[in-house]
């Protein structure tokens, strides 16, 4: 009678590698940003787990991922790293995705995976979204100054206001993504690789034309709104420039200094564009 050789389950290290190379990239084709988010979550967890368990990552097993360890990691994120509940839940989402994948590759550990997946997301209150008055919005936009950075920042804020786009979408805009002739629009590359086209107002088109005349080397695949090194701006860079604009506008509109103004606020202030695609007549 022939003996059936039992297949050896993959090691924990092999599961982590397969999760990224085979599942996320090859099968799901998720965006590089999502891969980076999941990578950071697992790196944080492995670093914490190794210290708690006294094991190297190569020595870990799925059975080590007990609910108590995961809950301790999530508490560490909130208490020691001062992460918000939203960030905590994002890290847990990445862990859960890995566990579901691992359970399909190592069926002998399904019970351990099931117990680990029982750790719930944490509920939290969503704060009421702040808003800007028309006068405050006009003050934040301001007028383009003489310096290179001032003119870039003005166009940055104008495009955020015009399009209602996420920061990641705006800093990802390339020169080739902007259509200025005919029905002017900008092609945005959003979350989940979604593409959408947003009409541009006449004032925005004029601002882009002026910016490109000032920077004749910005062509094709180049970032429309680069930093001093010619690369795309970062999210923290945009937040810094917006904070400067709000501080400047606070002289004219003191109420701004009592508000937490973020790019998300600008997204929700976006008016409905007119049929002709012209700028908001309230401004």
PDB file of N, CA and C in Angstrom, residues 108-153:
ATOM      1  N   UNK A 108      -3.644  23.619   8.551  1.00  0.00           N
ATOM      2  CA  UNK A 108      -3.451  23.048   9.878  1.00  0.00           C
ATOM      3  C   UNK A 108      -3.496  24.120  10.966  1.00  0.00           C
ATOM      4  N   UNK A 109      -3.306  25.362  10.564  1.00  0.00           N
ATOM      5  CA  UNK A 109      -3.308  26.464  11.534  1.00  0.00           C
ATOM      6  C   UNK A 109      -4.603  27.269  11.485  1.00  0.00           C
ATOM      7  N   UNK A 110      -5.626  26.730  10.852  1.00  0.00           N
ATOM      8  CA  UNK A 110      -6.879  27.469  10.696  1.00  0.00           C
ATOM      9  C   UNK A 110      -7.475  27.886  12.035  1.00  0.00           C
ATOM     10  N   UNK A 111      -7.373  27.025  13.041  1.00  0.00           N
ATOM     11  CA  UNK A 111      -7.954  27.371  14.348  1.00  0.00           C
ATOM     12  C   UNK A 111      -7.239  28.573  14.950  1.00  0.00           C
ATOM     13  N   UNK A 112      -5.909  28.577  14.848  1.00  0.00           N
ATOM     14  CA  UNK A 112      -5.146  29.722  15.363  1.00  0.00           C
ATOM     15  C   UNK A 112      -5.494  30.992  14.591  1.00  0.00           C
ATOM     16  N   UNK A 113      -5.648  30.856  13.280  1.00  0.00           N
ATOM     17  CA  UNK A 113      -6.008  32.012  12.452  1.00  0.00           C
ATOM     18  C   UNK A 113      -7.396  32.517  12.828  1.00  0.00           C
ATOM     19  N   UNK A 114      -8.319  31.600  13.040  1.00  0.00           N
ATOM     20  CA  UNK A 114      -9.687  31.984  13.407  1.00  0.00           C
ATOM     21  C   UNK A 114      -9.701  32.774  14.712  1.00  0.00           C
ATOM     22  N   UNK A 115      -8.911  32.326  15.692  1.00  0.00           N
ATOM     23  CA  UNK A 115      -8.846  33.031  16.975  1.00  0.00           C
ATOM     24  C   UNK A 115      -8.236  34.418  16.807  1.00  0.00           C
ATOM     25  N   UNK A 116      -7.201  34.505  15.987  1.00  0.00           N
ATOM     26  CA  UNK A 116      -6.557  35.812  15.769  1.00  0.00           C
ATOM     27  C   UNK A 116      -7.497  36.774  15.051  1.00  0.00           C
ATOM     28  N   UNK A 117      -8.317  36.242  14.141  1.00  0.00           N
ATOM     29  CA  UNK A 117      -9.250  37.096  13.397  1.00  0.00           C
ATOM     30  C   UNK A 117     -10.410  37.587  14.257  1.00  0.00           C
ATOM     31  N   UNK A 118     -10.533  37.046  15.459  1.00  0.00           N
ATOM     32  CA  UNK A 118     -11.641  37.462  16.336  1.00  0.00           C
ATOM     33  C   UNK A 118     -11.397  38.829  16.967  1.00  0.00           C
ATOM     34  N   UNK A 119     -10.165  39.336  16.857  1.00  0.00           N
ATOM     35  CA  UNK A 119      -9.866  40.668  17.410  1.00  0.00           C
ATOM     36  C   UNK A 119     -10.655  41.707  16.616  1.00  0.00           C
ATOM     37  N   UNK A 120     -11.523  42.475  17.256  1.00  0.00           N
ATOM     38  CA  UNK A 120     -12.409  43.396  16.519  1.00  0.00           C
ATOM     39  C   UNK A 120     -11.769  44.740  16.201  1.00  0.00           C
ATOM     40  N   UNK A 121     -12.348  45.406  15.226  1.00  0.00           N
ATOM     41  CA  UNK A 121     -11.997  46.798  14.974  1.00  0.00           C
ATOM     42  C   UNK A 121     -12.527  47.641  16.135  1.00  0.00           C
ATOM     43  N   UNK A 122     -11.894  48.751  16.377  1.00  0.00           N
ATOM     44  CA  UNK A 122     -12.317  49.627  17.469  1.00  0.00           C
ATOM     45  C   UNK A 122     -13.226  50.718  16.948  1.00  0.00           C
ATOM     46  N   UNK A 123     -14.340  50.895  17.606  1.00  0.00           N
ATOM     47  CA  UNK A 123     -15.280  51.934  17.188  1.00  0.00           C
ATOM     48  C   UNK A 123     -14.793  53.292  17.695  1.00  0.00           C
ATOM     49  N   UNK A 124     -15.106  54.332  16.966  1.00  0.00           N
ATOM     50  CA  UNK A 124     -14.713  55.670  17.389  1.00  0.00           C
ATOM     51  C   UNK A 124     -15.689  56.675  16.824  1.00  0.00           C
ATOM     52  N   UNK A 125     -15.771  57.808  17.503  1.00  0.00           N
ATOM     53  CA  UNK A 125     -16.669  58.867  17.061  1.00  0.00           C
ATOM     54  C   UNK A 125     -16.002  59.672  15.961  1.00  0.00           C
ATOM     55  N   UNK A 126     -16.765  59.944  14.924  1.00  0.00           N
ATOM     56  CA  UNK A 126     -16.245  60.765  13.838  1.00  0.00           C
ATOM     57  C   UNK A 126     -16.563  62.233  14.138  1.00  0.00           C
ATOM     58  N   UNK A 127     -15.534  63.063  14.272  1.00  0.00           N
ATOM     59  CA  UNK A 127     -15.794  64.467  14.594  1.00  0.00           C
ATOM     60  C   UNK A 127     -16.511  65.182  13.457  1.00  0.00           C
ATOM     61  N   UNK A 128     -17.306  66.191  13.840  1.00  0.00           N
ATOM     62  CA  UNK A 128     -18.009  66.972  12.828  1.00  0.00           C
ATOM     63  C   UNK A 128     -16.989  67.738  11.981  1.00  0.00           C
ATOM     64  N   UNK A 129     -17.169  67.690  10.672  1.00  0.00           N
ATOM     65  CA  UNK A 129     -16.228  68.333   9.764  1.00  0.00           C
ATOM     66  C   UNK A 129     -16.336  69.845   9.873  1.00  0.00           C
ATOM     67  N   UNK A 130     -15.198  70.502  10.003  1.00  0.00           N
ATOM     68  CA  UNK A 130     -15.173  71.954  10.070  1.00  0.00           C
ATOM     69  C   UNK A 130     -15.474  72.540   8.695  1.00  0.00           C
ATOM     70  N   UNK A 131     -15.652  73.821   8.620  1.00  0.00           N
ATOM     71  CA  UNK A 131     -15.927  74.452   7.339  1.00  0.00           C
ATOM     72  C   UNK A 131     -15.344  75.851   7.309  1.00  0.00           C
ATOM     73  N   UNK A 132     -15.192  76.375   6.092  1.00  0.00           N
ATOM     74  CA  UNK A 132     -14.688  77.730   5.904  1.00  0.00           C
ATOM     75  C   UNK A 132     -15.781  78.594   5.304  1.00  0.00           C
ATOM     76  N   UNK A 133     -15.807  79.854   5.714  1.00  0.00           N
ATOM     77  CA  UNK A 133     -16.714  80.796   5.082  1.00  0.00           C
ATOM     78  C   UNK A 133     -16.124  81.216   3.737  1.00  0.00           C
ATOM     79  N   UNK A 134     -16.914  81.888   2.934  1.00  0.00           N
ATOM     80  CA  UNK A 134     -16.416  82.350   1.634  1.00  0.00           C
ATOM     81  C   UNK A 134     -15.225  83.288   1.812  1.00  0.00           C
ATOM     82  N   UNK A 135     -15.336  84.228   2.755  1.00  0.00           N
ATOM     83  CA  UNK A 135     -14.251  85.180   2.981  1.00  0.00           C
ATOM     84  C   UNK A 135     -12.980  84.468   3.431  1.00  0.00           C
ATOM     85  N   UNK A 136     -13.129  83.445   4.271  1.00  0.00           N
ATOM     86  CA  UNK A 136     -11.959  82.699   4.740  1.00  0.00           C
ATOM     87  C   UNK A 136     -11.316  81.924   3.594  1.00  0.00           C
ATOM     88  N   UNK A 137     -12.138  81.350   2.708  1.00  0.00           N
ATOM     89  CA  UNK A 137     -11.598  80.606   1.583  1.00  0.00           C
ATOM     90  C   UNK A 137     -10.818  81.534   0.652  1.00  0.00           C
ATOM     91  N   UNK A 138     -11.362  82.704   0.399  1.00  0.00           N
ATOM     92  CA  UNK A 138     -10.676  83.684  -0.453  1.00  0.00           C
ATOM     93  C   UNK A 138      -9.343  84.097   0.177  1.00  0.00           C
ATOM     94  N   UNK A 139      -9.342  84.282   1.499  1.00  0.00           N
ATOM     95  CA  UNK A 139      -8.125  84.694   2.185  1.00  0.00           C
ATOM     96  C   UNK A 139      -7.053  83.608   2.130  1.00  0.00           C
ATOM     97  N   UNK A 140      -7.464  82.353   2.263  1.00  0.00           N
ATOM     98  CA  UNK A 140      -6.497  81.247   2.206  1.00  0.00           C
ATOM     99  C   UNK A 140      -5.879  81.156   0.822  1.00  0.00           C
ATOM    100  N   UNK A 141      -6.694  81.297  -0.215  1.00  0.00           N
ATOM    101  CA  UNK A 141      -6.159  81.253  -1.575  1.00  0.00           C
ATOM    102  C   UNK A 141      -5.181  82.399  -1.818  1.00  0.00           C
ATOM    103  N   UNK A 142      -5.537  83.596  -1.338  1.00  0.00           N
ATOM    104  CA  UNK A 142      -4.651  84.744  -1.485  1.00  0.00           C
ATOM    105  C   UNK A 142      -4.374  85.080  -2.940  1.00  0.00           C
ATOM    106  N   UNK A 143      -3.216  85.648  -3.181  1.00  0.00           N
ATOM    107  CA  UNK A 143      -2.772  86.014  -4.525  1.00  0.00           C
ATOM    108  C   UNK A 143      -1.346  85.511  -4.713  1.00  0.00           C
ATOM    109  N   UNK A 144      -0.996  85.127  -5.943  1.00  0.00           N
ATOM    110  CA  UNK A 144       0.377  84.635  -6.169  1.00  0.00           C
ATOM    111  C   UNK A 144       1.399  85.745  -5.970  1.00  0.00           C
ATOM    112  N   UNK A 145       2.455  85.427  -5.229  1.00  0.00           N
ATOM    113  CA  UNK A 145       3.511  86.411  -5.008  1.00  0.00           C
ATOM    114  C   UNK A 145       4.533  86.374  -6.131  1.00  0.00           C
ATOM    115  N   UNK A 146       5.673  86.997  -5.910  1.00  0.00           N
ATOM    116  CA  UNK A 146       6.713  87.077  -6.926  1.00  0.00           C
ATOM    117  C   UNK A 146       7.615  85.840  -6.935  1.00  0.00           C
ATOM    118  N   UNK A 147       7.734  85.180  -5.788  1.00  0.00           N
ATOM    119  CA  UNK A 147       8.675  84.057  -5.688  1.00  0.00           C
ATOM    120  C   UNK A 147       8.138  82.806  -6.371  1.00  0.00           C
ATOM    121  N   UNK A 148       9.058  81.901  -6.716  1.00  0.00           N
ATOM    122  CA  UNK A 148       8.701  80.642  -7.371  1.00  0.00           C
ATOM    123  C   UNK A 148       7.786  79.809  -6.478  1.00  0.00           C
ATOM    124  N   UNK A 149       8.134  79.681  -5.197  1.00  0.00           N
ATOM    125  CA  UNK A 149       7.347  78.858  -4.288  1.00  0.00           C
ATOM    126  C   UNK A 149       5.967  79.455  -4.042  1.00  0.00           C
ATOM    127  N   UNK A 150       5.873  80.779  -4.015  1.00  0.00           N
ATOM    128  CA  UNK A 150       4.582  81.434  -3.806  1.00  0.00           C
ATOM    129  C   UNK A 150       3.637  81.153  -4.970  1.00  0.00           C
ATOM    130  N   UNK A 151       4.158  81.205  -6.191  1.00  0.00           N
ATOM    131  CA  UNK A 151       3.314  80.941  -7.358  1.00  0.00           C
ATOM    132  C   UNK A 151       2.922  79.465  -7.425  1.00  0.00           C
ATOM    133  N   UNK A 152       3.837  78.576  -7.034  1.00  0.00           N
ATOM    134  CA  UNK A 152       3.488  77.157  -7.005  1.00  0.00           C
ATOM    135  C   UNK A 152       2.408  76.892  -5.957  1.00  0.00           C
ATOM    136  N   UNK A 153       2.567  77.492  -4.769  1.00  0.00           N
ATOM    137  CA  UNK A 153       1.604  77.263  -3.687  1.00  0.00           C
ATOM    138  C   UNK A 153       0.217  77.789  -4.063  1.00  0.00           C
TER     139      UNK A 153
END
